[in-house]
Amino acid sequence: MSTRTEDGSRKARVVVIATGGTIASSSEPGGPAVARRTAAQLLGSTGYGDVEVEGRDLFSLGSYLLGHHELRLIAEAVAAEVARDDVTGVVVTHGTDTMEETAFLLDLVHRGDKPVVLTGAQRAADQPDSDGPRNLREAVAVAASPDARGCGALISFAGRIFAARGTRKHHTVAAQPFRTLDGGPIGRVDPTGVHITTRPVRPAPLDPPGPRFDDTRVDVVTVHPGADAALARAAVRAGARAVVLAGTGVGNANHALLDWITEAVAGGTVVALSTRVAEGPVVPTYGNGGGVDLVRAGALSVGGLPVYQARLLLALLLSQGVSVTRQALAAHV
């Protein structure tokens, strides 16, 4: 049962779902950092003002170890907590390596207005200057804030708030590792509170991932000088139902990959066209093996969606039996 503030209003209640990551990591003497701290241990070192906070342990893994199964478990846990009448918002503590994928999946399937906020750390929990406690405190504030309602899944990190869609980890060790492509944070957290300055536009939610999502394979093949279709063909032989080409520039490849796209699409494999460039959309412009030819051969442009978020979207759609056409993909990119 929620308690009341001094003015009689009900206190915000935030559930923190712990999944591991650097924020939960510590080292044995002379050993590497390993995710081992529980939600209770993470919450025990930080104050949350008027917000009631409860913890839930889901698993404790570095996010480099996560597969589709674990992402589905996170989505199910978030949905269960969001469905509670006494819960204002949800925080997921998570490793930064693949936070962009989990945040995007949660955003794709999130229904309702309650904030879902992911956070983590760049420095392990046993380091004297760990950024985990502050990041967690700020994420709880965002999840409890009325201003964050309706914004979908968010990433709160080092005082900045990012929409899930289009956000990528852009630095391996910096205190603020995230950047939104062709944009910036949608808000900030500072001593005066939570400030949302831009509200993300979100498409209609998709159905949550089911068990078929766990084994739906979608691979990424990067284009580079001299690239041929060997890796793309190997991906299909290994069971990939779709392949995302991380093309050069605005979405280009070469004649070997152009021939493969024609062959793959005819055989029922979905081919999506992204770019290996850090910022900017796919804009089919060139012939002679460039993006215009690739799209004519059947590749589907993912617009400005980052390559690994596009991969996750395809996996979710295919796992649900959706026919991935240009129209179906455009509705979510």
Coordinates of C-alpha atoms in Angstrom, one line a residue:
M1 CA 0.0 0.0 0.0
S2 CA 1.4 3.4 -1.0
T3 CA 1.9 6.0 1.7
R4 CA 1.1 9.7 1.5
T5 CA 3.2 12.9 1.2
E6 CA 2.7 15.7 3.7
D7 CA 0.1 17.3 1.5
G8 CA -2.0 14.1 1.5
S9 CA -1.2 13.1 -2.1
R10 CA -0.1 9.5 -2.8
K11 CA 3.7 9.0 -3.0
A12 CA 5.1 7.9 -6.4
R13 CA 6.1 4.2 -6.4
V14 CA 8.9 3.1 -8.7
V15 CA 9.9 -0.5 -9.3
V16 CA 13.6 -1.1 -10.1
I17 CA 14.3 -4.2 -12.1
A18 CA 17.9 -5.3 -11.8
T19 CA 19.5 -7.2 -14.8
G20 CA 23.2 -6.7 -14.1
G21 CA 25.7 -4.6 -16.0
T22 CA 28.5 -2.4 -14.8
I23 CA 26.2 -0.8 -12.3
A24 CA 26.0 -4.2 -10.5
S25 CA 29.6 -5.2 -11.1
S26 CA 32.5 -5.6 -8.7
S27 CA 35.9 -7.3 -8.7
E28 CA 37.6 -9.9 -6.7
P29 CA 41.1 -8.9 -5.8
G30 CA 43.1 -9.0 -9.0
G31 CA 40.2 -10.2 -11.0
P32 CA 37.9 -8.8 -13.6
A33 CA 34.6 -7.0 -12.9
V34 CA 31.6 -9.3 -12.8
A35 CA 27.9 -8.4 -12.4
R36 CA 26.9 -9.7 -9.0
R37 CA 25.1 -7.1 -6.9
T38 CA 21.4 -7.4 -6.2
A39 CA 18.6 -4.8 -6.5
A40 CA 18.6 -4.5 -2.8
Q41 CA 22.3 -3.8 -2.7
L42 CA 22.0 -1.2 -5.5
L43 CA 19.1 0.6 -3.8
G44 CA 20.6 0.5 -0.3
S45 CA 23.3 3.1 -1.1
T46 CA 21.0 5.8 -2.5
G47 CA 18.3 8.1 -1.2
Y48 CA 15.1 8.7 -3.3
G49 CA 13.3 11.6 -1.5
D50 CA 9.5 11.2 -1.5
V51 CA 9.6 8.3 -4.0
E52 CA 8.8 4.8 -2.7
V53 CA 11.2 2.4 -4.4
E54 CA 11.1 -1.4 -4.5
G55 CA 13.6 -3.7 -6.1
R56 CA 13.2 -6.8 -8.2
D57 CA 16.0 -9.1 -9.3
L58 CA 15.5 -10.6 -12.8
F59 CA 19.1 -11.8 -13.5
S60 CA 22.6 -10.5 -13.2
L61 CA 24.5 -10.5 -16.4
G62 CA 26.7 -8.2 -18.4
S63 CA 24.6 -7.0 -21.3
Y64 CA 27.1 -8.4 -23.8
L65 CA 25.7 -11.8 -22.7
L66 CA 22.1 -11.1 -23.4
G67 CA 20.1 -12.9 -26.2
H68 CA 16.6 -12.5 -27.4
H69 CA 15.3 -14.8 -24.6
E70 CA 16.7 -12.4 -21.9
L71 CA 15.3 -9.4 -23.7
R72 CA 11.9 -11.0 -23.8
L73 CA 12.1 -11.7 -20.0
I74 CA 12.9 -8.0 -19.4
A75 CA 9.9 -7.0 -21.6
E76 CA 7.6 -9.4 -19.7
A77 CA 8.9 -8.1 -16.3
V78 CA 8.4 -4.5 -17.2
A79 CA 4.9 -5.2 -18.5
A80 CA 3.9 -6.9 -15.3
E81 CA 5.1 -4.0 -13.1
V82 CA 3.6 -1.4 -15.4
A83 CA 0.2 -3.2 -15.1
R84 CA 0.1 -2.6 -11.3
D85 CA -2.2 0.2 -10.2
D86 CA 0.2 1.3 -7.5
V87 CA 3.2 1.7 -9.7
T88 CA 4.1 5.1 -11.2
G89 CA 7.0 4.0 -13.3
V90 CA 9.7 1.4 -13.8
V91 CA 13.5 1.5 -13.9
V92 CA 15.6 -1.2 -15.5
T93 CA 19.3 -1.3 -14.5
H94 CA 21.2 -2.7 -17.4
G95 CA 24.6 -2.8 -19.0
T96 CA 25.4 -0.1 -21.4
D97 CA 26.8 -2.4 -24.2
T98 CA 23.3 -3.4 -25.5
M99 CA 21.1 -0.9 -23.6
E100 CA 20.1 0.7 -26.9
E101 CA 18.6 -2.6 -28.1
T102 CA 16.7 -3.4 -24.9
A103 CA 15.4 0.2 -24.7
F104 CA 14.2 0.1 -28.2
L105 CA 12.4 -3.2 -27.8
L106 CA 10.7 -1.9 -24.7
D107 CA 9.6 1.2 -26.5
L108 CA 8.2 -0.8 -29.5
V109 CA 5.9 -2.8 -27.2
H110 CA 5.2 -0.3 -24.4
R111 CA 1.5 0.5 -23.9
G112 CA 0.2 3.2 -21.7
D113 CA 1.8 6.4 -20.3
K114 CA 3.9 5.1 -17.4
P115 CA 7.6 5.9 -17.9
V116 CA 10.0 3.0 -18.4
V117 CA 13.6 4.2 -17.8
L118 CA 16.8 2.3 -18.4
T119 CA 20.1 3.3 -16.7
G120 CA 23.4 1.8 -15.8
A121 CA 27.0 2.9 -15.1
Q122 CA 30.3 3.3 -16.8
R123 CA 32.3 2.6 -13.6
A124 CA 31.9 -0.5 -11.5
A125 CA 30.0 -0.4 -8.2
D126 CA 33.2 -1.0 -6.2
Q127 CA 35.1 1.9 -7.7
P128 CA 35.2 4.9 -5.4
D129 CA 34.0 7.2 -8.2
S130 CA 31.2 4.9 -9.5
D131 CA 28.5 6.8 -11.4
G132 CA 25.9 4.1 -10.6
P133 CA 24.3 5.6 -7.5
R134 CA 23.7 9.0 -9.1
N135 CA 22.5 7.5 -12.4
L136 CA 20.0 5.3 -10.5
R137 CA 18.8 8.1 -8.3
E138 CA 18.2 10.2 -11.4
A139 CA 16.5 7.4 -13.3
V140 CA 14.1 6.9 -10.4
A141 CA 13.3 10.6 -10.4
V142 CA 12.5 10.4 -14.2
A143 CA 10.3 7.3 -13.7
A144 CA 8.4 9.1 -10.9
S145 CA 8.0 12.4 -12.8
P146 CA 4.6 13.3 -14.3
D147 CA 6.5 15.1 -17.1
A148 CA 7.9 11.8 -18.4
R149 CA 4.5 10.2 -18.8
G150 CA 3.7 9.3 -22.4
C151 CA 7.4 9.4 -23.5
G152 CA 7.7 5.6 -23.8
A153 CA 11.0 3.9 -22.9
L154 CA 13.8 6.3 -22.0
I155 CA 17.5 6.1 -21.2
S156 CA 18.6 8.3 -18.3
F157 CA 22.3 8.7 -17.9
A158 CA 24.7 11.3 -16.5
G159 CA 22.0 13.9 -16.1
R160 CA 20.6 13.5 -19.7
I161 CA 17.4 11.8 -20.8
F162 CA 17.2 10.1 -24.2
A163 CA 14.3 8.7 -26.2
A164 CA 15.0 5.0 -26.9
R165 CA 14.5 5.3 -30.7
G166 CA 17.7 6.4 -32.4
T167 CA 19.9 6.4 -29.3
R168 CA 23.2 4.6 -29.5
K169 CA 26.2 4.1 -27.3
H170 CA 28.8 6.2 -29.0
H171 CA 31.8 6.0 -26.6
T172 CA 33.2 3.0 -24.8
V173 CA 34.3 4.6 -21.5
A174 CA 33.1 8.2 -21.3
A175 CA 30.8 9.2 -18.4
Q176 CA 28.1 10.1 -20.9
P177 CA 28.3 7.3 -23.5
F178 CA 25.0 7.8 -25.3
R179 CA 24.0 10.0 -28.2
T180 CA 20.8 10.2 -30.2
L181 CA 21.4 10.2 -34.0
D182 CA 20.5 13.4 -35.7
G183 CA 19.2 14.9 -32.5
G184 CA 20.0 15.1 -28.8
P185 CA 18.6 14.3 -25.4
I186 CA 14.9 15.1 -24.9
G187 CA 15.5 16.3 -21.3
R188 CA 17.7 16.5 -18.3
V189 CA 17.8 15.9 -14.6
D190 CA 19.4 18.5 -12.3
P191 CA 19.0 19.7 -8.7
T192 CA 15.8 21.5 -9.7
G193 CA 14.1 18.3 -10.9
V194 CA 13.3 16.5 -14.1
H195 CA 12.9 18.6 -17.3
I196 CA 11.5 17.1 -20.5
T197 CA 12.1 19.6 -23.3
T198 CA 11.0 17.5 -26.3
R199 CA 8.4 14.8 -26.5
P200 CA 9.1 11.9 -28.8
V201 CA 6.7 10.9 -31.5
R202 CA 6.0 7.2 -31.1
P203 CA 4.2 4.8 -33.5
A204 CA 1.4 2.5 -32.3
P205 CA 2.8 -0.3 -30.0
L206 CA 3.5 -3.7 -31.4
D207 CA 2.5 -6.9 -29.6
P208 CA 5.0 -8.0 -26.9
P209 CA 7.6 -10.6 -27.9
G210 CA 6.5 -14.3 -27.5
P211 CA 8.6 -17.4 -27.2
R212 CA 9.3 -17.5 -31.0
F213 CA 11.2 -14.3 -30.6
D214 CA 13.9 -16.1 -28.7
D215 CA 15.1 -18.1 -31.7
T216 CA 14.3 -15.6 -34.5
R217 CA 17.6 -15.0 -36.2
V218 CA 18.4 -11.7 -37.9
D219 CA 22.0 -11.0 -38.8
V220 CA 24.0 -7.9 -39.7
V221 CA 26.5 -7.9 -42.6
T222 CA 28.8 -4.8 -42.9
V223 CA 29.8 -3.6 -46.4
H224 CA 33.5 -2.6 -46.8
P225 CA 35.9 -2.3 -49.8
G226 CA 36.2 -5.7 -51.4
A227 CA 33.2 -7.2 -49.6
D228 CA 31.4 -10.1 -51.3
A229 CA 28.3 -12.0 -50.5
A230 CA 29.9 -14.9 -48.6
L231 CA 28.9 -13.7 -45.1
A232 CA 25.4 -12.9 -46.2
R233 CA 25.0 -16.3 -47.8
A234 CA 26.4 -17.9 -44.6
A235 CA 23.9 -16.0 -42.5
V236 CA 21.0 -17.4 -44.5
R237 CA 22.4 -20.9 -44.4
A238 CA 22.7 -20.6 -40.6
G239 CA 19.0 -19.8 -40.4
A240 CA 18.7 -16.0 -40.6
R241 CA 15.3 -15.0 -41.7
A242 CA 16.5 -11.5 -42.4
V243 CA 19.8 -9.8 -43.0
V244 CA 20.5 -6.1 -42.3
L245 CA 23.2 -4.7 -44.7
A246 CA 25.2 -2.0 -43.0
G247 CA 26.0 -0.2 -46.2
T248 CA 28.5 2.4 -46.9
G249 CA 27.5 6.1 -47.0
V250 CA 23.8 6.7 -47.6
G251 CA 23.3 3.0 -48.1
N252 CA 25.5 1.5 -50.8
A253 CA 27.1 -1.9 -51.5
N254 CA 28.5 -3.4 -54.7
H255 CA 27.6 -5.7 -57.6
A256 CA 28.3 -8.9 -55.6
L257 CA 25.9 -8.0 -52.9
L258 CA 23.4 -6.6 -55.4
D259 CA 23.3 -10.1 -57.0
W260 CA 22.9 -11.7 -53.6
I261 CA 19.9 -9.4 -52.7
T262 CA 18.1 -10.5 -55.8
E263 CA 18.7 -14.1 -55.0
A264 CA 17.9 -13.8 -51.3
V265 CA 14.6 -11.9 -51.7
A266 CA 13.5 -14.4 -54.3
G267 CA 14.1 -17.1 -51.8
G268 CA 12.1 -15.4 -49.1
T269 CA 14.8 -13.8 -47.0
V270 CA 14.1 -10.2 -45.9
V271 CA 17.0 -7.9 -46.7
A272 CA 17.1 -4.5 -44.9
L273 CA 19.4 -1.6 -46.0
S274 CA 21.0 0.4 -43.2
T275 CA 24.3 2.3 -43.1
R276 CA 27.5 1.8 -41.2
V277 CA 27.8 5.6 -40.8
A278 CA 27.2 6.9 -37.3
E279 CA 24.6 9.6 -38.2
G280 CA 22.2 10.3 -41.0
P281 CA 19.5 8.3 -42.8
V282 CA 19.6 5.8 -45.6
V283 CA 18.9 7.8 -48.8
P284 CA 19.1 5.6 -51.9
T285 CA 20.9 7.9 -54.4
Y286 CA 23.4 5.9 -56.5
G287 CA 23.1 3.3 -59.2
N288 CA 25.8 0.9 -60.4
G289 CA 25.5 -1.2 -57.3
G290 CA 24.5 1.6 -55.0
G291 CA 21.4 2.1 -52.9
V292 CA 19.0 2.7 -55.8
D293 CA 19.9 -0.6 -57.3
L294 CA 19.7 -2.4 -53.9
V295 CA 16.2 -1.1 -53.3
R296 CA 15.1 -2.0 -56.8
A297 CA 16.4 -5.6 -56.1
G298 CA 14.1 -5.8 -53.0
A299 CA 16.1 -4.4 -50.1
L300 CA 14.0 -2.4 -47.6
S301 CA 15.4 0.9 -46.4
V302 CA 15.3 1.4 -42.6
G303 CA 15.5 5.2 -43.0
G304 CA 17.2 6.7 -40.0
L305 CA 16.9 3.8 -37.6
P306 CA 20.3 2.6 -36.3
V307 CA 21.4 -0.7 -37.7
Y308 CA 21.1 -2.7 -34.5
Q309 CA 17.7 -1.3 -33.6
A310 CA 16.6 -2.2 -37.2
R311 CA 17.8 -5.7 -36.6
L312 CA 15.7 -6.0 -33.4
L313 CA 12.6 -4.6 -35.1
L314 CA 12.8 -7.2 -37.9
A315 CA 13.2 -10.0 -35.4
L316 CA 10.1 -8.9 -33.5
L317 CA 8.0 -8.6 -36.6
L318 CA 9.2 -11.9 -38.1
S319 CA 8.6 -13.7 -34.8
Q320 CA 5.0 -12.6 -34.9
G321 CA 4.4 -13.7 -38.4
V322 CA 4.2 -10.2 -39.8
S323 CA 4.8 -9.9 -43.6
V324 CA 7.7 -7.5 -43.7
T325 CA 6.9 -5.2 -46.5
R326 CA 8.1 -1.6 -47.2
Q327 CA 4.8 -0.4 -45.7
A328 CA 5.0 -2.6 -42.6
L329 CA 8.6 -1.5 -41.9
A330 CA 7.9 2.2 -42.7
A331 CA 5.3 2.3 -39.9
H332 CA 8.0 1.7 -37.3
V333 CA 11.1 3.3 -38.7

